[in-house]
Amino acid sequence: MIKDDDLKICVVGLGYVGLPLAVEFGKTIPTIGYDINSVRVNELLGGKDNTFETSEKELKDAAHLQFTNDSKDTANANVYIVTVPTPIDAFKNPDLGFLQSSSRQIGSVLKEGDVVIFESTVYPGATEEFCVPILEQESGLQLDQGFYVGYSPERINPGDSEHRLTSIPKITSGSTPAAADFVDRLYQKIITAGTHKTSSIKVAEAAKVIENTQRDVNIALINELALIFNKLGIYTIEVLEAAGTKWNFLPFRPGLVGGHCIGVDPYYLTHKAREIGYHPQVILSGRRINDEMGLFISSQVIKLMTQKKIHVVGARILLLGLAFKENCPDIRNTRVVDIVTELSTYHANIDVYDPWVKPADAKHEYNINIVTELPEDTYDAVILTVAHHHYYDLGVAGIRLLCKENHVIYDVKNVLDKNEVDGRL
């Protein structure tokens, strides 16, 4: 295997996962950060990270890190770490297009003895069944003879200043025992929380995909309880706070379930399950509940507006938040768009305000025009969809200044006092 003094790492994909990884390795090891997006590369070359996952100082401290969007610059590496996205398509099937193109690119420069490590979330078996054949075909080499592979799933939590790359235990694996040892030692160089080496790549893949599937199912239970309690006229948060006084009650909360992980990963597992002849029931039931929360919230707002004799057609409605979670610019798979889409079918005029999100990103991804100013005495309804700290600062008094005299305020995230709003989950 490759000796420590000979390590030359290439991180493929410089998003929320890849950049922090490249920065950590780049502090002590020659590292190339590669991304096909020239705008992203130029931004990083200028010392800026628009995802806010790394600071300007951290970029400077990575003295051995170089950035490029030219695949030729990756040819001298001997360890390739793939951190590209693995989304789902319109039919909720795994979209492995980024993995495919990355495997082809790496395969075209792969050399004898090189190691390829995948961090992207996939279904159990994807690394060996999908990625390896592409690497073999493009390189002319054979797995475990000419090159080796590993799998070490990412555990990045965007916007989380406490749980960072180095402080989260890292799962590792390899295509042979020696490769597994190499991958484990490599990550031990940067992960202060330690590593957990699994017996196979499939085990590591499965461990990753169930982390978020478990969260998804638990949130689905709470969302279903919220639907029930709504009909009973009970505030869900009050119920959860009361139940939470027991030591072993899990602190999940209702809401929209989006993002690059929780709302996506379960479909990778259910895809593989159906492929081997098993039809998942609990997982898919949870997904259906969570996917329909945007429609439920929209229906509640429309009901409240109707009760106040506010015409929905032509109404001005403001959504506070587009990112999939608080204090983060990440809009990947945000389910706020479900509310925008549903309310638009009633011919309401929808404004979206999110100080964390770049207007160009919202326009490109969802064709949503983010407003940058909030006019007073304008809105018939305001829906607080994301718990950014800006909205805590704005408070209910600030929100009311934006509204017409007769208005509705609906709080999805329970930021505001229950007695000051018209509705909440």
CSV table of C-alpha atoms in Angstrom, one decimal:
chain,number,residue,atom,x,y,z
A,1,MET,CA,0.0,0.0,0.0
A,2,ILE,CA,1.0,3.6,-0.3
A,3,LYS,CA,3.4,4.9,2.3
A,4,ASP,CA,2.7,8.1,4.3
A,5,ASP,CA,5.6,10.0,2.7
A,6,ASP,CA,4.2,9.2,-0.8
A,7,LEU,CA,0.6,10.3,-0.2
A,8,LYS,CA,-1.0,12.6,-2.8
A,9,ILE,CA,-4.7,13.1,-2.3
A,10,CYS,CA,-7.3,14.3,-4.7
A,11,VAL,CA,-10.7,15.2,-3.3
A,12,VAL,CA,-13.3,15.0,-6.1
A,13,GLY,CA,-16.2,17.4,-5.5
A,14,LEU,CA,-15.8,20.6,-3.4
A,15,GLY,CA,-19.2,21.0,-1.9
A,16,TYR,CA,-20.4,20.8,1.8
A,17,VAL,CA,-18.6,17.4,2.1
A,18,GLY,CA,-15.5,17.7,-0.1
A,19,LEU,CA,-14.2,21.1,0.9
A,20,PRO,CA,-13.8,20.5,4.6
A,21,LEU,CA,-12.2,17.2,3.9
A,22,ALA,CA,-9.7,18.7,1.4
A,23,VAL,CA,-8.9,21.5,3.9
A,24,GLU,CA,-8.1,19.1,6.7
A,25,PHE,CA,-5.9,16.8,4.6
A,26,GLY,CA,-4.4,19.9,2.9
A,27,LYS,CA,-3.0,21.1,6.3
A,28,THR,CA,-0.4,18.3,6.3
A,29,ILE,CA,-0.6,16.3,3.0
A,30,PRO,CA,-0.3,17.3,-0.6
A,31,THR,CA,-3.9,17.6,-1.7
A,32,ILE,CA,-5.8,18.6,-4.8
A,33,GLY,CA,-9.3,19.8,-4.5
A,34,TYR,CA,-11.1,19.1,-7.9
A,35,ASP,CA,-14.5,20.3,-9.0
A,36,ILE,CA,-15.9,20.7,-12.5
A,37,ASN,CA,-17.5,24.0,-11.5
A,38,SER,CA,-15.0,26.7,-12.5
A,39,VAL,CA,-17.0,29.4,-10.6
A,40,ARG,CA,-16.7,27.4,-7.4
A,41,VAL,CA,-13.0,26.8,-7.9
A,42,ASN,CA,-12.3,30.5,-8.6
A,43,GLU,CA,-14.2,31.4,-5.5
A,44,LEU,CA,-12.1,29.1,-3.4
A,45,LEU,CA,-8.9,30.3,-5.0
A,46,GLY,CA,-10.0,33.8,-3.8
A,47,GLY,CA,-10.2,32.5,-0.3
A,48,LYS,CA,-14.0,32.5,0.0
A,49,ASP,CA,-16.4,29.6,0.7
A,50,ASN,CA,-20.1,30.5,0.0
A,51,THR,CA,-21.3,27.4,1.9
A,52,PHE,CA,-19.8,28.8,5.1
A,53,GLU,CA,-18.4,25.4,6.0
A,54,THR,CA,-14.9,26.7,6.1
A,55,SER,CA,-13.5,30.1,7.0
A,56,GLU,CA,-10.9,32.2,5.1
A,57,LYS,CA,-8.4,31.4,7.8
A,58,GLU,CA,-9.0,27.6,7.5
A,59,LEU,CA,-8.4,27.9,3.7
A,60,LYS,CA,-5.2,29.7,4.3
A,61,ASP,CA,-4.0,27.2,6.9
A,62,ALA,CA,-4.4,24.4,4.4
A,63,ALA,CA,-0.9,25.2,3.0
A,64,HIS,CA,-0.6,22.0,1.0
A,65,LEU,CA,-4.0,22.3,-0.7
A,66,GLN,CA,-4.5,23.3,-4.4
A,67,PHE,CA,-7.8,23.8,-6.3
A,68,THR,CA,-8.5,23.0,-9.9
A,69,ASN,CA,-11.3,22.4,-12.4
A,70,ASP,CA,-8.9,20.7,-14.9
A,71,SER,CA,-9.0,16.9,-14.6
A,72,LYS,CA,-5.5,16.7,-16.0
A,73,ASP,CA,-4.2,18.2,-12.7
A,74,THR,CA,-5.5,15.1,-10.8
A,75,ALA,CA,-3.3,12.6,-12.6
A,76,ASN,CA,-0.5,12.7,-10.1
A,77,ALA,CA,-2.6,11.8,-7.1
A,78,ASN,CA,-2.6,8.2,-5.7
A,79,VAL,CA,-5.6,8.5,-3.4
A,80,TYR,CA,-8.9,9.7,-4.8
A,81,ILE,CA,-11.7,10.6,-2.5
A,82,VAL,CA,-15.1,11.0,-4.1
A,83,THR,CA,-17.6,13.3,-2.4
A,84,VAL,CA,-20.0,14.1,-5.2
A,85,PRO,CA,-23.8,14.4,-4.7
A,86,THR,CA,-26.1,11.4,-5.0
A,87,PRO,CA,-29.6,12.8,-5.4
A,88,ILE,CA,-32.8,11.2,-6.5
A,89,ASP,CA,-34.7,11.8,-9.8
A,90,ALA,CA,-38.2,12.9,-10.4
A,91,PHE,CA,-39.4,9.4,-9.8
A,92,LYS,CA,-37.5,9.1,-6.5
A,93,ASN,CA,-35.0,6.7,-7.9
A,94,PRO,CA,-31.3,7.0,-7.2
A,95,ASP,CA,-29.5,9.3,-9.6
A,96,LEU,CA,-25.9,8.0,-9.9
A,97,GLY,CA,-24.9,10.3,-12.7
A,98,PHE,CA,-22.3,12.2,-10.7
A,99,LEU,CA,-20.8,9.0,-9.4
A,100,GLN,CA,-20.7,7.7,-12.9
A,101,SER,CA,-18.9,10.7,-14.3
A,102,SER,CA,-16.5,10.9,-11.4
A,103,SER,CA,-15.6,7.2,-11.7
A,104,ARG,CA,-15.0,7.6,-15.4
A,105,GLN,CA,-12.7,10.7,-14.8
A,106,ILE,CA,-10.7,8.9,-12.1
A,107,GLY,CA,-10.5,5.7,-14.1
A,108,SER,CA,-8.9,7.7,-17.0
A,109,VAL,CA,-6.0,8.6,-14.8
A,110,LEU,CA,-5.9,5.6,-12.4
A,111,LYS,CA,-2.5,4.0,-11.9
A,112,GLU,CA,-1.1,0.8,-10.5
A,113,GLY,CA,-1.4,0.8,-6.7
A,114,ASP,CA,-3.8,3.8,-6.4
A,115,VAL,CA,-6.7,3.8,-3.9
A,116,VAL,CA,-10.2,5.2,-4.6
A,117,ILE,CA,-12.4,6.0,-1.6
A,118,PHE,CA,-16.1,6.9,-2.0
A,119,GLU,CA,-17.9,9.1,0.6
A,120,SER,CA,-21.1,9.7,-1.3
A,121,THR,CA,-24.3,8.1,0.1
A,122,VAL,CA,-25.3,5.0,-1.8
A,123,TYR,CA,-27.3,1.8,-1.4
A,124,PRO,CA,-25.4,-1.3,-0.1
A,125,GLY,CA,-23.4,-2.7,-2.9
A,126,ALA,CA,-23.2,0.4,-5.1
A,127,THR,CA,-19.5,0.9,-4.7
A,128,GLU,CA,-18.5,-2.6,-5.9
A,129,GLU,CA,-21.4,-3.2,-8.3
A,130,PHE,CA,-21.6,0.2,-10.0
A,131,CYS,CA,-18.4,2.2,-9.4
A,132,VAL,CA,-15.7,-0.5,-9.6
A,133,PRO,CA,-16.7,-1.8,-13.1
A,134,ILE,CA,-16.4,1.8,-14.4
A,135,LEU,CA,-13.0,2.2,-12.8
A,136,GLU,CA,-11.9,-1.1,-14.3
A,137,GLN,CA,-13.2,-0.3,-17.8
A,138,GLU,CA,-11.6,3.1,-17.9
A,139,SER,CA,-8.3,2.2,-16.4
A,140,GLY,CA,-7.7,-1.3,-17.8
A,141,LEU,CA,-6.8,-2.3,-14.2
A,142,GLN,CA,-8.5,-4.9,-12.0
A,143,LEU,CA,-9.8,-4.3,-8.5
A,144,ASP,CA,-7.4,-5.6,-5.7
A,145,GLN,CA,-4.7,-6.3,-8.3
A,146,GLY,CA,-4.1,-3.0,-10.0
A,147,PHE,CA,-6.0,-0.7,-7.6
A,148,TYR,CA,-8.1,-0.7,-4.4
A,149,VAL,CA,-11.3,0.9,-3.2
A,150,GLY,CA,-12.7,2.0,0.1
A,151,TYR,CA,-15.9,3.5,1.4
A,152,SER,CA,-16.1,6.0,4.3
A,153,PRO,CA,-19.5,7.7,4.4
A,154,GLU,CA,-19.7,11.4,5.0
A,155,ARG,CA,-21.3,12.7,8.1
A,156,ILE,CA,-21.3,16.4,7.5
A,157,ASN,CA,-24.1,18.4,9.1
A,158,PRO,CA,-24.4,21.7,7.2
A,159,GLY,CA,-24.6,24.8,9.4
A,160,ASP,CA,-23.6,22.9,12.6
A,161,SER,CA,-20.7,24.7,14.3
A,162,GLU,CA,-20.5,22.0,17.0
A,163,HIS,CA,-20.3,18.7,15.1
A,164,ARG,CA,-17.5,19.2,12.6
A,165,LEU,CA,-15.7,16.8,10.3
A,166,THR,CA,-12.9,16.1,12.8
A,167,SER,CA,-15.1,15.7,15.8
A,168,ILE,CA,-17.5,13.1,14.3
A,169,PRO,CA,-16.4,9.4,14.4
A,170,LYS,CA,-15.6,8.1,10.9
A,171,ILE,CA,-16.7,4.8,9.5
A,172,THR,CA,-14.1,3.2,7.2
A,173,SER,CA,-13.8,0.1,5.0
A,174,GLY,CA,-11.8,-1.3,2.2
A,175,SER,CA,-11.9,-3.9,-0.6
A,176,THR,CA,-9.3,-6.0,1.1
A,177,PRO,CA,-8.1,-6.2,4.7
A,178,ALA,CA,-5.0,-4.3,3.8
A,179,ALA,CA,-7.0,-1.6,1.9
A,180,ALA,CA,-9.3,-1.3,4.9
A,181,ASP,CA,-6.3,-0.8,7.2
A,182,PHE,CA,-5.0,1.8,4.8
A,183,VAL,CA,-8.2,3.7,4.6
A,184,ASP,CA,-8.6,3.6,8.4
A,185,ARG,CA,-5.1,4.9,9.0
A,186,LEU,CA,-5.6,7.7,6.5
A,187,TYR,CA,-8.7,9.1,8.2
A,188,GLN,CA,-7.1,8.7,11.6
A,189,LYS,CA,-4.7,11.4,10.5
A,190,ILE,CA,-7.5,14.0,10.6
A,191,ILE,CA,-10.4,12.6,12.6
A,192,THR,CA,-9.8,13.4,16.3
A,193,ALA,CA,-13.0,11.6,17.3
A,194,GLY,CA,-11.6,8.3,16.0
A,195,THR,CA,-12.6,5.8,13.4
A,196,HIS,CA,-14.7,2.6,13.2
A,197,LYS,CA,-13.5,0.1,10.7
A,198,THR,CA,-16.2,-2.3,9.3
A,199,SER,CA,-15.7,-5.8,7.9
A,200,SER,CA,-16.9,-4.9,4.4
A,201,ILE,CA,-17.7,-2.0,2.2
A,202,LYS,CA,-21.4,-3.1,2.1
A,203,VAL,CA,-21.6,-2.8,5.9
A,204,ALA,CA,-20.2,0.7,5.8
A,205,GLU,CA,-22.7,1.7,3.0
A,206,ALA,CA,-25.6,0.2,4.9
A,207,ALA,CA,-24.6,2.0,8.1
A,208,LYS,CA,-24.7,5.3,6.4
A,209,VAL,CA,-28.0,4.9,4.6
A,210,ILE,CA,-29.8,3.8,7.8
A,211,GLU,CA,-28.5,6.7,9.8
A,212,ASN,CA,-30.8,9.1,8.0
A,213,THR,CA,-33.5,6.5,7.4
A,214,GLN,CA,-33.9,6.1,11.1
A,215,ARG,CA,-34.2,9.9,11.6
A,216,ASP,CA,-36.7,10.1,8.7
A,217,VAL,CA,-39.0,7.4,10.2
A,218,ASN,CA,-38.9,9.0,13.6
A,219,ILE,CA,-39.7,12.4,12.2
A,220,ALA,CA,-42.5,10.9,10.2
A,221,LEU,CA,-44.0,9.5,13.4
A,222,ILE,CA,-44.0,13.0,15.0
A,223,ASN,CA,-45.4,14.5,11.9
A,224,GLU,CA,-48.3,12.0,11.9
A,225,LEU,CA,-48.9,12.8,15.6
A,226,ALA,CA,-49.0,16.5,14.6
A,227,LEU,CA,-51.7,15.7,12.1
A,228,ILE,CA,-53.7,13.9,14.7
A,229,PHE,CA,-53.2,16.5,17.4
A,230,ASN,CA,-54.2,19.2,15.0
A,231,LYS,CA,-57.6,17.6,14.6
A,232,LEU,CA,-57.8,17.3,18.4
A,233,GLY,CA,-57.0,21.0,18.9
A,234,ILE,CA,-53.8,20.2,20.8
A,235,TYR,CA,-50.4,21.9,20.3
A,236,THR,CA,-47.9,19.2,19.3
A,237,ILE,CA,-44.9,20.9,20.9
A,238,GLU,CA,-46.7,21.0,24.3
A,239,VAL,CA,-47.3,17.3,24.0
A,240,LEU,CA,-43.7,16.6,23.1
A,241,GLU,CA,-42.4,18.7,25.9
A,242,ALA,CA,-44.5,16.9,28.4
A,243,ALA,CA,-43.6,13.5,27.1
A,244,GLY,CA,-39.9,14.6,27.0
A,245,THR,CA,-39.8,14.7,30.7
A,246,LYS,CA,-39.3,11.0,30.6
A,247,TRP,CA,-35.6,10.1,30.3
A,248,ASN,CA,-35.8,7.9,27.3
A,249,PHE,CA,-38.3,9.9,25.1
A,250,LEU,CA,-36.6,10.8,21.8
A,251,PRO,CA,-36.6,14.6,21.1
A,252,PHE,CA,-37.8,14.7,17.5
A,253,ARG,CA,-39.9,17.6,16.3
A,254,PRO,CA,-42.5,17.9,13.4
A,255,GLY,CA,-41.7,19.9,10.3
A,256,LEU,CA,-40.6,19.8,6.7
A,257,VAL,CA,-38.1,17.1,5.9
A,258,GLY,CA,-35.7,18.1,3.2
A,259,GLY,CA,-32.0,18.4,2.6
A,260,HIS,CA,-29.4,16.2,0.8
A,261,CYS,CA,-29.7,13.4,3.3
A,262,ILE,CA,-32.8,12.7,5.4
A,263,GLY,CA,-35.3,13.3,2.5
A,264,VAL,CA,-33.1,11.4,0.0
A,265,ASP,CA,-31.2,8.5,1.6
A,266,PRO,CA,-34.2,6.3,2.4
A,267,TYR,CA,-35.0,6.0,-1.3
A,268,TYR,CA,-31.6,4.5,-1.9
A,269,LEU,CA,-32.3,1.8,0.6
A,270,THR,CA,-35.8,1.1,-0.6
A,271,HIS,CA,-34.5,1.0,-4.2
A,272,LYS,CA,-32.1,-1.8,-3.3
A,273,ALA,CA,-34.7,-3.6,-1.2
A,274,ARG,CA,-37.1,-3.7,-4.1
A,275,GLU,CA,-34.3,-4.9,-6.4
A,276,ILE,CA,-33.8,-7.9,-4.2
A,277,GLY,CA,-37.5,-8.7,-3.9
A,278,TYR,CA,-38.5,-7.0,-0.7
A,279,HIS,CA,-41.1,-4.2,-0.6
A,280,PRO,CA,-40.4,-1.9,2.3
A,281,GLN,CA,-43.4,-0.8,4.3
A,282,VAL,CA,-42.4,1.3,7.3
A,283,ILE,CA,-39.7,3.3,5.5
A,284,LEU,CA,-42.0,4.2,2.5
A,285,SER,CA,-44.9,5.0,4.8
A,286,GLY,CA,-42.7,7.5,6.7
A,287,ARG,CA,-41.5,9.0,3.4
A,288,ARG,CA,-45.1,9.5,2.2
A,289,ILE,CA,-46.0,11.3,5.5
A,290,ASN,CA,-43.0,13.6,5.4
A,291,ASP,CA,-43.3,14.3,1.6
A,292,GLU,CA,-46.9,15.5,2.2
A,293,MET,CA,-46.2,18.0,5.1
A,294,GLY,CA,-45.9,20.9,2.7
A,295,LEU,CA,-49.4,20.3,1.4
A,296,PHE,CA,-50.7,20.0,4.9
A,297,ILE,CA,-49.1,23.3,6.0
A,298,SER,CA,-50.5,25.0,2.8
A,299,SER,CA,-54.0,23.7,3.5
A,300,GLN,CA,-53.8,25.0,7.1
A,301,VAL,CA,-52.8,28.4,6.0
A,302,ILE,CA,-55.6,28.5,3.4
A,303,LYS,CA,-58.1,27.4,6.0
A,304,LEU,CA,-57.0,30.1,8.4
A,305,MET,CA,-57.2,32.8,5.7
A,306,THR,CA,-60.7,31.7,4.7
A,307,GLN,CA,-61.8,31.8,8.4
A,308,LYS,CA,-60.6,35.4,8.4
A,309,LYS,CA,-62.4,36.1,5.1
A,310,ILE,CA,-59.1,36.8,3.3
A,311,HIS,CA,-59.3,35.8,-0.4
A,312,VAL,CA,-56.5,33.4,-1.3
A,313,VAL,CA,-56.7,34.3,-5.0
A,314,GLY,CA,-54.5,37.3,-5.5
A,315,ALA,CA,-53.4,37.3,-1.8
A,316,ARG,CA,-49.8,38.4,-0.9
A,317,ILE,CA,-48.2,35.6,1.0
A,318,LEU,CA,-44.6,35.8,2.5
A,319,LEU,CA,-42.5,32.7,3.3
A,320,LEU,CA,-39.7,33.3,5.7
A,321,GLY,CA,-37.1,30.8,4.8
A,322,LEU,CA,-36.1,28.7,1.8
A,323,ALA,CA,-33.0,26.8,3.0
A,324,PHE,CA,-33.7,23.2,4.2
A,325,LYS,CA,-32.6,24.0,7.7
A,326,GLU,CA,-31.8,27.0,10.0
A,327,ASN,CA,-28.7,29.2,9.7
A,328,CYS,CA,-27.5,27.6,6.5
A,329,PRO,CA,-27.5,28.5,2.8
A,330,ASP,CA,-28.2,24.9,1.7
A,331,ILE,CA,-31.3,24.7,-0.5
A,332,ARG,CA,-30.8,21.1,-1.7
A,333,ASN,CA,-34.1,19.3,-1.7
A,334,THR,CA,-35.7,21.9,0.4
A,335,ARG,CA,-39.4,21.1,0.9
A,336,VAL,CA,-40.3,24.8,1.3
A,337,VAL,CA,-40.8,24.6,-2.5
A,338,ASP,CA,-43.8,22.3,-1.9
A,339,ILE,CA,-45.6,25.2,-0.1
A,340,VAL,CA,-44.7,27.7,-2.8
A,341,THR,CA,-46.0,25.3,-5.5
A,342,GLU,CA,-49.2,24.5,-3.7
A,343,LEU,CA,-50.1,28.1,-2.8
A,344,SER,CA,-49.3,29.2,-6.4
A,345,THR,CA,-52.1,26.9,-7.7
A,346,TYR,CA,-54.5,29.1,-5.9
A,347,HIS,CA,-53.1,32.1,-7.8
A,348,ALA,CA,-51.7,33.7,-4.7
A,349,ASN,CA,-48.7,36.0,-5.0
A,350,ILE,CA,-45.8,34.4,-3.2
A,351,ASP,CA,-42.7,36.2,-1.9
A,352,VAL,CA,-39.8,34.2,-0.3
A,353,TYR,CA,-37.3,35.9,1.9
A,354,ASP,CA,-34.1,34.2,3.1
A,355,PRO,CA,-31.0,36.2,4.0
A,356,TRP,CA,-28.9,33.0,4.0
A,357,VAL,CA,-29.7,32.0,0.4
A,358,LYS,CA,-28.2,33.6,-2.7
A,359,PRO,CA,-30.9,34.8,-5.0
A,360,ALA,CA,-29.1,33.4,-8.1
A,361,ASP,CA,-29.1,29.9,-6.5
A,362,ALA,CA,-32.8,30.0,-5.7
A,363,LYS,CA,-33.5,31.1,-9.3
A,364,HIS,CA,-31.3,28.5,-10.8
A,365,GLU,CA,-32.6,25.6,-8.7
A,366,TYR,CA,-36.3,26.3,-8.3
A,367,ASN,CA,-37.0,29.4,-10.5
A,368,ILE,CA,-37.9,31.3,-7.3
A,369,ASN,CA,-37.2,35.0,-7.0
A,370,ILE,CA,-36.0,35.8,-3.5
A,371,VAL,CA,-37.0,39.2,-2.2
A,372,THR,CA,-34.2,41.1,-0.5
A,373,GLU,CA,-36.4,43.8,1.2
A,374,LEU,CA,-39.5,43.3,3.3
A,375,PRO,CA,-42.2,46.0,2.7
A,376,GLU,CA,-44.5,47.0,5.6
A,377,ASP,CA,-48.3,46.7,5.5
A,378,THR,CA,-48.1,44.3,2.5
A,379,TYR,CA,-48.9,40.7,3.3
A,380,ASP,CA,-52.1,38.8,3.9
A,381,ALA,CA,-50.3,35.9,5.4
A,382,VAL,CA,-46.8,35.1,6.6
A,383,ILE,CA,-45.5,31.5,7.0
A,384,LEU,CA,-42.3,31.1,9.1
A,385,THR,CA,-40.8,28.0,7.4
A,386,VAL,CA,-37.2,28.0,8.7
A,387,ALA,CA,-35.8,28.9,12.1
A,388,HIS,CA,-33.0,31.3,11.0
A,389,HIS,CA,-31.8,33.4,13.9
A,390,HIS,CA,-32.8,36.5,11.8
A,391,TYR,CA,-36.5,35.5,12.4
A,392,TYR,CA,-36.0,35.2,16.1
A,393,ASP,CA,-34.6,38.7,16.0
A,394,LEU,CA,-37.5,39.9,13.9
A,395,GLY,CA,-40.0,38.6,16.4
A,396,VAL,CA,-43.8,38.6,16.1
A,397,ALA,CA,-43.9,42.4,16.4
A,398,GLY,CA,-41.6,42.8,13.4
A,399,ILE,CA,-43.6,40.3,11.4
A,400,ARG,CA,-46.8,42.0,12.1
A,401,LEU,CA,-45.4,45.3,10.7
A,402,LEU,CA,-45.1,43.5,7.4
A,403,CYS,CA,-48.8,42.5,7.4
A,404,LYS,CA,-52.0,44.1,6.5
A,405,GLU,CA,-54.4,44.8,9.3
A,406,ASN,CA,-56.3,41.5,8.7
A,407,HIS,CA,-53.7,38.8,8.3
A,408,VAL,CA,-52.6,35.2,9.2
A,409,ILE,CA,-49.3,34.2,10.8
A,410,TYR,CA,-48.4,30.5,10.6
A,411,ASP,CA,-45.3,29.2,12.5
A,412,VAL,CA,-43.9,25.9,11.1
A,413,LYS,CA,-40.9,25.9,13.4
A,414,ASN,CA,-42.4,27.1,16.6
A,415,VAL,CA,-40.2,30.2,16.8
A,416,LEU,CA,-42.9,32.5,18.0
A,417,ASP,CA,-45.1,32.4,21.1
A,418,LYS,CA,-48.1,30.2,20.4
A,419,ASN,CA,-50.5,32.9,21.7
A,420,GLU,CA,-49.1,35.3,19.1
A,421,VAL,CA,-49.7,33.3,16.0
A,422,ASP,CA,-52.8,31.9,14.2
A,423,GLY,CA,-51.4,28.4,13.6
A,424,ARG,CA,-48.5,26.2,14.1
A,425,LEU,CA,-47.5,22.5,13.8
